Amino acid sequence: GNNESYQHARRQWNLVDDQNLVYKFMNEFDMAMNLLEEKHGWLNIAMGFAAERYHEEDKTISFERAGLVFCFNFHPSKSHTDYKVGLNQAGEYRIVLDSDWPEFG
């Protein structure tokens, strides 16, 4: 442990206030994820139809939970536009949170 030392804590919350650092963007995304969870309660619901669809080459993971579809791209250099994901229910979906939005850096 760090003997309850703020100086050696893993999360130094003051970093988000420094406008020269990008931690502020991570904090904004973290807040947005928490608000999304508060609104939809997706953490306490079992995985849906697209449970853990993992594509090794594309470095993507997609799953459905609480009526939301989560798509994560972990590829270091490949961006995916109009990425197709199989879902249990047909329809039009809208983006409610995107890490590429300007407020997230």
CSV table of N, CA, C and O in Angstrom, one decimal:
chain,number,residue,atom,x,y,z
A,1,GLY,N,0.8,-1.2,0.0
A,1,GLY,CA,0.0,0.0,0.0
A,1,GLY,C,0.9,1.3,0.0
A,1,GLY,O,2.1,1.2,0.0
A,2,ASN,N,0.2,2.4,0.0
A,2,ASN,CA,0.9,3.6,0.0
A,2,ASN,C,0.7,4.4,1.3
A,2,ASN,O,0.8,5.6,1.3
A,3,ASN,N,0.3,3.7,2.4
A,3,ASN,CA,0.1,4.3,3.7
A,3,ASN,C,-0.9,5.5,3.6
A,3,ASN,O,-0.7,6.5,4.2
A,4,GLU,N,-2.0,5.3,2.8
A,4,GLU,CA,-3.0,6.3,2.6
A,4,GLU,C,-2.5,7.7,2.1
A,4,GLU,O,-3.0,8.7,2.4
A,5,SER,N,-1.4,7.6,1.4
A,5,SER,CA,-0.7,8.8,0.8
A,5,SER,C,-1.4,9.3,-0.4
A,5,SER,O,-1.5,8.6,-1.4
A,6,TYR,N,-1.9,10.5,-0.4
A,6,TYR,CA,-2.5,11.1,-1.6
A,6,TYR,C,-1.5,11.3,-2.7
A,6,TYR,O,-1.7,11.1,-3.9
A,7,GLN,N,-0.3,11.6,-2.3
A,7,GLN,CA,0.8,11.8,-3.3
A,7,GLN,C,1.1,10.6,-4.1
A,7,GLN,O,1.4,10.7,-5.3
A,8,HIS,N,1.0,9.4,-3.5
A,8,HIS,CA,1.3,8.2,-4.2
A,8,HIS,C,0.0,7.4,-4.6
A,8,HIS,O,0.1,6.2,-5.0
A,9,ALA,N,-1.1,8.0,-4.5
A,9,ALA,CA,-2.4,7.4,-4.9
A,9,ALA,C,-2.3,7.1,-6.4
A,9,ALA,O,-1.7,7.8,-7.2
A,10,ARG,N,-3.0,6.1,-6.8
A,10,ARG,CA,-3.0,5.7,-8.2
A,10,ARG,C,-3.8,6.8,-9.1
A,10,ARG,O,-3.5,7.0,-10.2
A,11,ARG,N,-4.8,7.3,-8.5
A,11,ARG,CA,-5.6,8.4,-9.2
A,11,ARG,C,-5.3,9.7,-8.5
A,11,ARG,O,-5.7,9.9,-7.3
A,12,GLN,N,-4.7,10.6,-9.2
A,12,GLN,CA,-4.5,11.9,-8.7
A,12,GLN,C,-5.5,12.8,-9.4
A,12,GLN,O,-5.2,13.3,-10.6
A,13,TRP,N,-6.6,13.1,-8.8
A,13,TRP,CA,-7.7,13.8,-9.4
A,13,TRP,C,-7.3,15.3,-9.9
A,13,TRP,O,-8.0,15.8,-10.7
A,14,ASN,N,-6.3,15.8,-9.3
A,14,ASN,CA,-5.9,17.2,-9.7
A,14,ASN,C,-5.4,17.2,-11.1
A,14,ASN,O,-5.3,18.3,-11.7
A,15,LEU,N,-5.0,16.1,-11.7
A,15,LEU,CA,-4.5,16.1,-13.1
A,15,LEU,C,-5.5,16.5,-14.1
A,15,LEU,O,-5.2,17.0,-15.1
A,16,VAL,N,-6.8,16.2,-13.8
A,16,VAL,CA,-7.8,16.6,-14.7
A,16,VAL,C,-8.0,18.1,-14.9
A,16,VAL,O,-8.6,18.6,-15.8
A,17,ASP,N,-7.5,18.8,-13.9
A,17,ASP,CA,-7.6,20.3,-13.9
A,17,ASP,C,-6.5,21.0,-14.7
A,17,ASP,O,-6.7,22.2,-15.0
A,18,ASP,N,-5.5,20.3,-15.0
A,18,ASP,CA,-4.4,20.8,-15.7
A,18,ASP,C,-4.7,20.8,-17.2
A,18,ASP,O,-4.8,19.8,-17.9
A,19,GLN,N,-5.0,22.0,-17.8
A,19,GLN,CA,-5.4,22.1,-19.2
A,19,GLN,C,-4.3,21.7,-20.2
A,19,GLN,O,-4.6,21.5,-21.4
A,20,ASN,N,-3.1,21.6,-19.7
A,20,ASN,CA,-2.0,21.1,-20.6
A,20,ASN,C,-1.9,19.6,-20.7
A,20,ASN,O,-1.2,19.1,-21.5
A,21,LEU,N,-2.7,18.9,-20.0
A,21,LEU,CA,-2.7,17.4,-20.0
A,21,LEU,C,-4.0,16.9,-20.6
A,21,LEU,O,-5.0,17.6,-20.6
A,22,VAL,N,-4.0,15.7,-21.1
A,22,VAL,CA,-5.2,15.1,-21.7
A,22,VAL,C,-6.1,14.3,-20.7
A,22,VAL,O,-7.1,13.8,-21.1
A,23,TYR,N,-5.7,14.3,-19.4
A,23,TYR,CA,-6.5,13.6,-18.4
A,23,TYR,C,-7.9,14.2,-18.3
A,23,TYR,O,-8.9,13.5,-18.0
A,24,LYS,N,-8.1,15.4,-18.7
A,24,LYS,CA,-9.5,16.1,-18.6
A,24,LYS,C,-10.4,15.3,-19.6
A,24,LYS,O,-11.6,15.2,-19.3
A,25,PHE,N,-9.9,14.9,-20.7
A,25,PHE,CA,-10.8,14.2,-21.7
A,25,PHE,C,-11.2,12.8,-21.1
A,25,PHE,O,-12.3,12.4,-21.3
A,26,MET,N,-10.3,12.1,-20.5
A,26,MET,CA,-10.6,10.8,-19.9
A,26,MET,C,-11.6,11.0,-18.8
A,26,MET,O,-12.6,10.2,-18.6
A,27,ASN,N,-11.5,12.1,-18.0
A,27,ASN,CA,-12.5,12.4,-17.0
A,27,ASN,C,-13.8,12.7,-17.5
A,27,ASN,O,-14.9,12.2,-17.0
A,28,GLU,N,-13.9,13.4,-18.6
A,28,GLU,CA,-15.2,13.7,-19.3
A,28,GLU,C,-15.8,12.4,-19.8
A,28,GLU,O,-17.0,12.3,-19.7
A,29,PHE,N,-15.0,11.5,-20.4
A,29,PHE,CA,-15.6,10.3,-20.9
A,29,PHE,C,-16.1,9.4,-19.7
A,29,PHE,O,-17.2,8.8,-19.8
A,30,ASP,N,-15.3,9.4,-18.6
A,30,ASP,CA,-15.7,8.6,-17.5
A,30,ASP,C,-17.1,9.2,-16.9
A,30,ASP,O,-18.0,8.4,-16.6
A,31,MET,N,-17.2,10.5,-16.9
A,31,MET,CA,-18.5,11.1,-16.4
A,31,MET,C,-19.6,10.7,-17.3
A,31,MET,O,-20.7,10.4,-16.9
A,32,ALA,N,-19.4,10.7,-18.6
A,32,ALA,CA,-20.4,10.4,-19.6
A,32,ALA,C,-20.8,8.9,-19.5
A,32,ALA,O,-22.0,8.6,-19.6
A,33,MET,N,-19.9,8.0,-19.3
A,33,MET,CA,-20.2,6.6,-19.1
A,33,MET,C,-21.0,6.4,-17.8
A,33,MET,O,-22.0,5.7,-17.8
A,34,ASN,N,-20.7,7.1,-16.7
A,34,ASN,CA,-21.5,7.0,-15.5
A,34,ASN,C,-22.9,7.5,-15.7
A,34,ASN,O,-23.8,7.0,-15.1
A,35,LEU,N,-23.1,8.6,-16.4
A,35,LEU,CA,-24.4,9.2,-16.7
A,35,LEU,C,-25.2,8.2,-17.5
A,35,LEU,O,-26.4,8.0,-17.3
A,36,LEU,N,-24.6,7.6,-18.5
A,36,LEU,CA,-25.2,6.6,-19.3
A,36,LEU,C,-25.7,5.4,-18.5
A,36,LEU,O,-26.8,4.9,-18.6
A,37,GLU,N,-24.9,5.0,-17.6
A,37,GLU,CA,-25.2,3.8,-16.7
A,37,GLU,C,-26.4,4.2,-15.8
A,37,GLU,O,-27.3,3.5,-15.5
A,38,GLU,N,-26.3,5.5,-15.3
A,38,GLU,CA,-27.4,6.0,-14.4
A,38,GLU,C,-28.7,6.0,-15.1
A,38,GLU,O,-29.7,5.7,-14.5
A,39,LYS,N,-28.7,6.4,-16.3
A,39,LYS,CA,-29.9,6.5,-17.1
A,39,LYS,C,-30.5,5.1,-17.5
A,39,LYS,O,-31.7,4.9,-17.5
A,40,HIS,N,-29.6,4.2,-17.9
A,40,HIS,CA,-30.0,2.9,-18.5
A,40,HIS,C,-29.8,1.7,-17.5
A,40,HIS,O,-30.4,0.6,-17.8
A,41,GLY,N,-29.0,1.8,-16.5
A,41,GLY,CA,-28.7,0.7,-15.6
A,41,GLY,C,-28.1,-0.5,-16.3
A,41,GLY,O,-28.5,-1.7,-15.9
A,42,TRP,N,-27.2,-0.4,-17.2
A,42,TRP,CA,-26.7,-1.5,-18.0
A,42,TRP,C,-25.7,-2.4,-17.2
A,42,TRP,O,-25.5,-3.5,-17.6
A,43,LEU,N,-25.1,-1.9,-16.1
A,43,LEU,CA,-24.2,-2.7,-15.4
A,43,LEU,C,-24.8,-3.9,-14.6
A,43,LEU,O,-24.2,-4.9,-14.4
A,44,ASN,N,-26.1,-3.8,-14.2
A,44,ASN,CA,-26.7,-4.8,-13.5
A,44,ASN,C,-27.6,-5.7,-14.3
A,44,ASN,O,-28.4,-6.5,-13.8
A,45,ILE,N,-27.4,-5.7,-15.6
A,45,ILE,CA,-28.2,-6.5,-16.5
A,45,ILE,C,-27.3,-7.5,-17.3
A,45,ILE,O,-26.2,-7.1,-17.7
A,46,ALA,N,-27.8,-8.7,-17.5
A,46,ALA,CA,-27.1,-9.7,-18.1
A,46,ALA,C,-26.8,-9.4,-19.6
A,46,ALA,O,-27.5,-8.6,-20.2
A,47,MET,N,-25.8,-10.0,-20.1
A,47,MET,CA,-25.4,-9.7,-21.5
A,47,MET,C,-26.6,-10.1,-22.4
A,47,MET,O,-27.3,-11.0,-22.1
A,48,GLY,N,-26.7,-9.4,-23.5
A,48,GLY,CA,-27.8,-9.6,-24.5
A,48,GLY,C,-27.4,-10.5,-25.6
A,48,GLY,O,-26.4,-11.3,-25.5
A,49,PHE,N,-28.1,-10.4,-26.7
A,49,PHE,CA,-27.9,-11.3,-27.9
A,49,PHE,C,-26.4,-11.3,-28.4
A,49,PHE,O,-25.9,-12.4,-28.7
A,50,ALA,N,-25.8,-10.1,-28.6
A,50,ALA,CA,-24.5,-10.1,-29.2
A,50,ALA,C,-23.4,-10.2,-28.1
A,50,ALA,O,-22.4,-9.6,-28.2
A,51,ALA,N,-23.6,-11.0,-27.2
A,51,ALA,CA,-22.7,-11.2,-26.0
A,51,ALA,C,-21.3,-11.5,-26.5
A,51,ALA,O,-21.1,-12.5,-27.1
A,52,GLU,N,-20.4,-10.6,-26.2
A,52,GLU,CA,-19.0,-10.7,-26.5
A,52,GLU,C,-18.6,-11.3,-27.8
A,52,GLU,O,-18.0,-12.3,-28.0
A,53,ARG,N,-19.1,-10.6,-28.9
A,53,ARG,CA,-18.6,-10.8,-30.2
A,53,ARG,C,-17.2,-10.2,-30.4
A,53,ARG,O,-17.1,-9.0,-30.3
A,54,TYR,N,-16.2,-11.0,-30.5
A,54,TYR,CA,-14.9,-10.6,-30.5
A,54,TYR,C,-14.3,-10.9,-31.9
A,54,TYR,O,-14.3,-12.0,-32.4
A,55,HIS,N,-13.7,-9.9,-32.5
A,55,HIS,CA,-13.0,-10.0,-33.8
A,55,HIS,C,-11.6,-9.8,-33.7
A,55,HIS,O,-11.1,-8.6,-33.5
A,56,GLU,N,-10.8,-10.8,-33.7
A,56,GLU,CA,-9.3,-10.7,-33.5
A,56,GLU,C,-8.6,-9.8,-34.4
A,56,GLU,O,-7.8,-8.9,-34.0
A,57,GLU,N,-8.8,-9.9,-35.7
A,57,GLU,CA,-8.1,-9.1,-36.7
A,57,GLU,C,-8.5,-7.6,-36.6
A,57,GLU,O,-7.6,-6.8,-36.7
A,58,ASP,N,-9.8,-7.3,-36.5
A,58,ASP,CA,-10.2,-6.0,-36.4
A,58,ASP,C,-10.0,-5.4,-35.0
A,58,ASP,O,-10.1,-4.2,-34.8
A,59,LYS,N,-9.7,-6.2,-34.0
A,59,LYS,CA,-9.5,-5.8,-32.6
A,59,LYS,C,-10.8,-5.1,-32.1
A,59,LYS,O,-10.7,-4.0,-31.4
A,60,THR,N,-11.9,-5.7,-32.3
A,60,THR,CA,-13.2,-5.1,-31.8
A,60,THR,C,-13.9,-6.1,-30.9
A,60,THR,O,-13.8,-7.3,-31.0
A,61,ILE,N,-14.7,-5.5,-30.0
A,61,ILE,CA,-15.6,-6.3,-29.2
A,61,ILE,C,-17.0,-5.5,-29.2
A,61,ILE,O,-17.0,-4.3,-29.1
A,62,SER,N,-18.0,-6.3,-29.4
A,62,SER,CA,-19.4,-5.8,-29.5
A,62,SER,C,-20.3,-6.6,-28.6
A,62,SER,O,-20.2,-7.8,-28.5
A,63,PHE,N,-21.2,-5.9,-27.9
A,63,PHE,CA,-22.2,-6.6,-27.1
A,63,PHE,C,-23.4,-5.7,-26.9
A,63,PHE,O,-23.4,-4.5,-27.0
A,64,GLU,N,-24.5,-6.4,-26.5
A,64,GLU,CA,-25.8,-5.7,-26.3
A,64,GLU,C,-26.2,-5.9,-24.8
A,64,GLU,O,-26.0,-6.9,-24.3
A,65,ARG,N,-26.6,-4.8,-24.2
A,65,ARG,CA,-27.0,-4.8,-22.8
A,65,ARG,C,-28.0,-3.7,-22.6
A,65,ARG,O,-27.7,-2.5,-23.0
A,66,ALA,N,-29.1,-4.0,-21.9
A,66,ALA,CA,-30.1,-3.0,-21.5
A,66,ALA,C,-30.6,-2.2,-22.7
A,66,ALA,O,-30.9,-1.0,-22.6
A,67,GLY,N,-30.7,-2.8,-23.8
A,67,GLY,CA,-31.2,-2.1,-25.0
A,67,GLY,C,-30.2,-1.2,-25.7
A,67,GLY,O,-30.5,-0.5,-26.6
A,68,LEU,N,-29.0,-1.3,-25.2
A,68,LEU,CA,-27.9,-0.5,-25.8
A,68,LEU,C,-26.9,-1.5,-26.5
A,68,LEU,O,-26.8,-2.6,-26.1
A,69,VAL,N,-26.3,-1.0,-27.5
A,69,VAL,CA,-25.3,-1.8,-28.2
A,69,VAL,C,-23.9,-1.1,-28.0
A,69,VAL,O,-23.7,0.0,-28.3
A,70,PHE,N,-23.0,-1.9,-27.5
A,70,PHE,CA,-21.6,-1.4,-27.2
A,70,PHE,C,-20.7,-2.0,-28.2
A,70,PHE,O,-20.6,-3.2,-28.4
A,71,CYS,N,-19.9,-1.1,-28.9
A,71,CYS,CA,-18.9,-1.5,-29.9
A,71,CYS,C,-17.6,-0.8,-29.5
A,71,CYS,O,-17.5,0.4,-29.4
A,72,PHE,N,-16.6,-1.6,-29.3
A,72,PHE,CA,-15.3,-1.1,-28.9
A,72,PHE,C,-14.3,-1.5,-30.0
A,72,PHE,O,-14.2,-2.6,-30.4
A,73,ASN,N,-13.5,-0.5,-30.4
A,73,ASN,CA,-12.4,-0.7,-31.3
A,73,ASN,C,-11.1,-0.5,-30.6
A,73,ASN,O,-10.8,0.6,-30.2
A,74,PHE,N,-10.3,-1.5,-30.5
A,74,PHE,CA,-9.0,-1.5,-29.8
A,74,PHE,C,-7.8,-1.5,-30.7
A,74,PHE,O,-6.7,-1.6,-30.3
A,75,HIS,N,-8.1,-1.4,-32.0
A,75,HIS,CA,-7.0,-1.4,-33.0
A,75,HIS,C,-6.2,-0.1,-32.9
A,75,HIS,O,-6.8,1.0,-32.9
A,76,PRO,N,-4.9,-0.2,-32.9
A,76,PRO,CA,-4.1,1.0,-32.7
A,76,PRO,C,-4.1,1.9,-33.9
A,76,PRO,O,-3.8,3.1,-33.8
A,77,SER,N,-4.4,1.4,-35.2
A,77,SER,CA,-4.4,2.3,-36.3
A,77,SER,C,-5.5,2.2,-37.3
A,77,SER,O,-5.6,2.9,-38.3
A,78,LYS,N,-6.4,1.2,-37.1
A,78,LYS,CA,-7.5,1.0,-38.0
A,78,LYS,C,-8.8,1.5,-37.5
A,78,LYS,O,-9.3,1.1,-36.4
A,79,SER,N,-9.4,2.4,-38.2
A,79,SER,CA,-10.7,2.9,-37.8
A,79,SER,C,-11.8,2.3,-38.7
A,79,SER,O,-11.5,1.9,-39.8
A,80,HIS,N,-13.0,2.0,-38.1
A,80,HIS,CA,-14.0,1.3,-38.8
A,80,HIS,C,-15.2,2.3,-39.0
A,80,HIS,O,-15.8,2.7,-38.0
A,81,THR,N,-15.6,2.5,-40.2
A,81,THR,CA,-16.8,3.3,-40.5
A,81,THR,C,-17.9,2.3,-41.0
A,81,THR,O,-17.7,1.4,-41.7
A,82,ASP,N,-19.1,2.6,-40.5
A,82,ASP,CA,-20.3,1.7,-40.8
A,82,ASP,C,-20.0,0.2,-40.5
A,82,ASP,O,-20.3,-0.7,-41.3
A,83,TYR,N,-19.4,0.0,-39.3
A,83,TYR,CA,-19.1,-1.4,-38.9
A,83,TYR,C,-20.3,-2.2,-38.6
A,83,TYR,O,-21.2,-1.7,-37.9
A,84,LYS,N,-20.5,-3.3,-39.2
A,84,LYS,CA,-21.7,-4.1,-39.1
A,84,LYS,C,-21.6,-5.0,-37.9
A,84,LYS,O,-20.6,-5.7,-37.6
A,85,VAL,N,-22.7,-5.0,-37.1
A,85,VAL,CA,-22.8,-5.8,-35.9
A,85,VAL,C,-24.1,-6.6,-35.9
A,85,VAL,O,-25.2,-5.9,-36.1
A,86,GLY,N,-24.1,-7.9,-35.7
A,86,GLY,CA,-25.4,-8.6,-35.7
A,86,GLY,C,-26.1,-8.4,-34.4
A,86,GLY,O,-25.6,-8.5,-33.3
A,87,LEU,N,-27.4,-8.1,-34.5
A,87,LEU,CA,-28.3,-7.8,-33.4
A,87,LEU,C,-29.5,-8.7,-33.4
A,87,LEU,O,-29.9,-9.2,-34.4
A,88,ASN,N,-30.1,-8.9,-32.3
A,88,ASN,CA,-31.3,-9.7,-32.1
A,88,ASN,C,-32.5,-9.0,-32.7
A,88,ASN,O,-33.5,-9.6,-33.2
A,89,GLN,N,-32.6,-7.6,-32.7
A,89,GLN,CA,-33.7,-6.9,-33.1
A,89,GLN,C,-33.3,-5.9,-34.2
A,89,GLN,O,-32.4,-5.1,-34.0
A,90,ALA,N,-34.0,-6.0,-35.3
A,90,ALA,CA,-33.7,-5.0,-36.4
A,90,ALA,C,-34.2,-3.7,-36.1
A,90,ALA,O,-35.1,-3.5,-35.3
A,91,GLY,N,-33.6,-2.7,-36.7
A,91,GLY,CA,-34.1,-1.3,-36.5
A,91,GLY,C,-33.0,-0.3,-36.7
A,91,GLY,O,-31.8,-0.7,-37.1
A,92,GLU,N,-33.3,0.9,-36.5
A,92,GLU,CA,-32.3,2.0,-36.6
A,92,GLU,C,-31.8,2.3,-35.2
A,92,GLU,O,-32.6,2.5,-34.3
A,93,TYR,N,-30.5,2.5,-35.1
A,93,TYR,CA,-29.9,2.8,-33.8
A,93,TYR,C,-29.2,4.1,-33.9
A,93,TYR,O,-28.8,4.5,-35.0
A,94,ARG,N,-29.1,4.8,-32.8
A,94,ARG,CA,-28.4,6.1,-32.8
A,94,ARG,C,-27.2,6.0,-31.8
A,94,ARG,O,-27.3,5.3,-30.8
A,95,ILE,N,-26.2,6.8,-32.1
A,95,ILE,CA,-25.0,6.8,-31.2
A,95,ILE,C,-25.4,7.7,-30.0
A,95,ILE,O,-25.8,8.9,-30.2
A,96,VAL,N,-25.2,7.2,-28.8
A,96,VAL,CA,-25.4,8.0,-27.6
A,96,VAL,C,-24.1,8.4,-26.9
A,96,VAL,O,-24.1,9.2,-26.0
A,97,LEU,N,-23.1,7.7,-27.2
A,97,LEU,CA,-21.7,8.0,-26.6
A,97,LEU,C,-20.7,7.5,-27.6
A,97,LEU,O,-20.7,6.4,-28.0
A,98,ASP,N,-19.8,8.4,-27.9
A,98,ASP,CA,-18.7,8.1,-28.9
A,98,ASP,C,-17.4,8.7,-28.4
A,98,ASP,O,-17.3,9.9,-28.2
A,99,SER,N,-16.4,7.9,-28.2
A,99,SER,CA,-15.1,8.4,-27.7
A,99,SER,C,-14.4,9.3,-28.7
A,99,SER,O,-13.5,10.0,-28.3
A,100,ASP,N,-14.9,9.3,-29.9
A,100,ASP,CA,-14.3,10.2,-30.9
A,100,ASP,C,-14.9,11.6,-30.9
A,100,ASP,O,-14.4,12.5,-31.7
A,101,TRP,N,-15.9,11.8,-30.1
A,101,TRP,CA,-16.5,13.2,-30.0
A,101,TRP,C,-15.4,14.2,-29.5
A,101,TRP,O,-14.6,13.8,-28.6
A,102,PRO,N,-15.5,15.4,-29.9
A,102,PRO,CA,-14.5,16.4,-29.5
A,102,PRO,C,-14.3,16.6,-28.0
A,102,PRO,O,-13.2,16.8,-27.5
A,103,GLU,N,-15.4,16.5,-27.3
A,103,GLU,CA,-15.3,16.7,-25.8
A,103,GLU,C,-14.5,15.7,-25.1
A,103,GLU,O,-14.1,15.8,-24.0
A,104,PHE,N,-14.2,14.5,-25.8
A,104,PHE,CA,-13.4,13.5,-25.2
A,104,PHE,C,-11.9,13.5,-25.8
A,104,PHE,O,-11.2,12.5,-25.6
A,105,GLY,N,-11.6,14.5,-26.5
A,105,GLY,CA,-10.2,14.6,-27.0
A,105,GLY,C,-10.0,13.9,-28.3
A,105,GLY,O,-9.0,13.6,-28.7
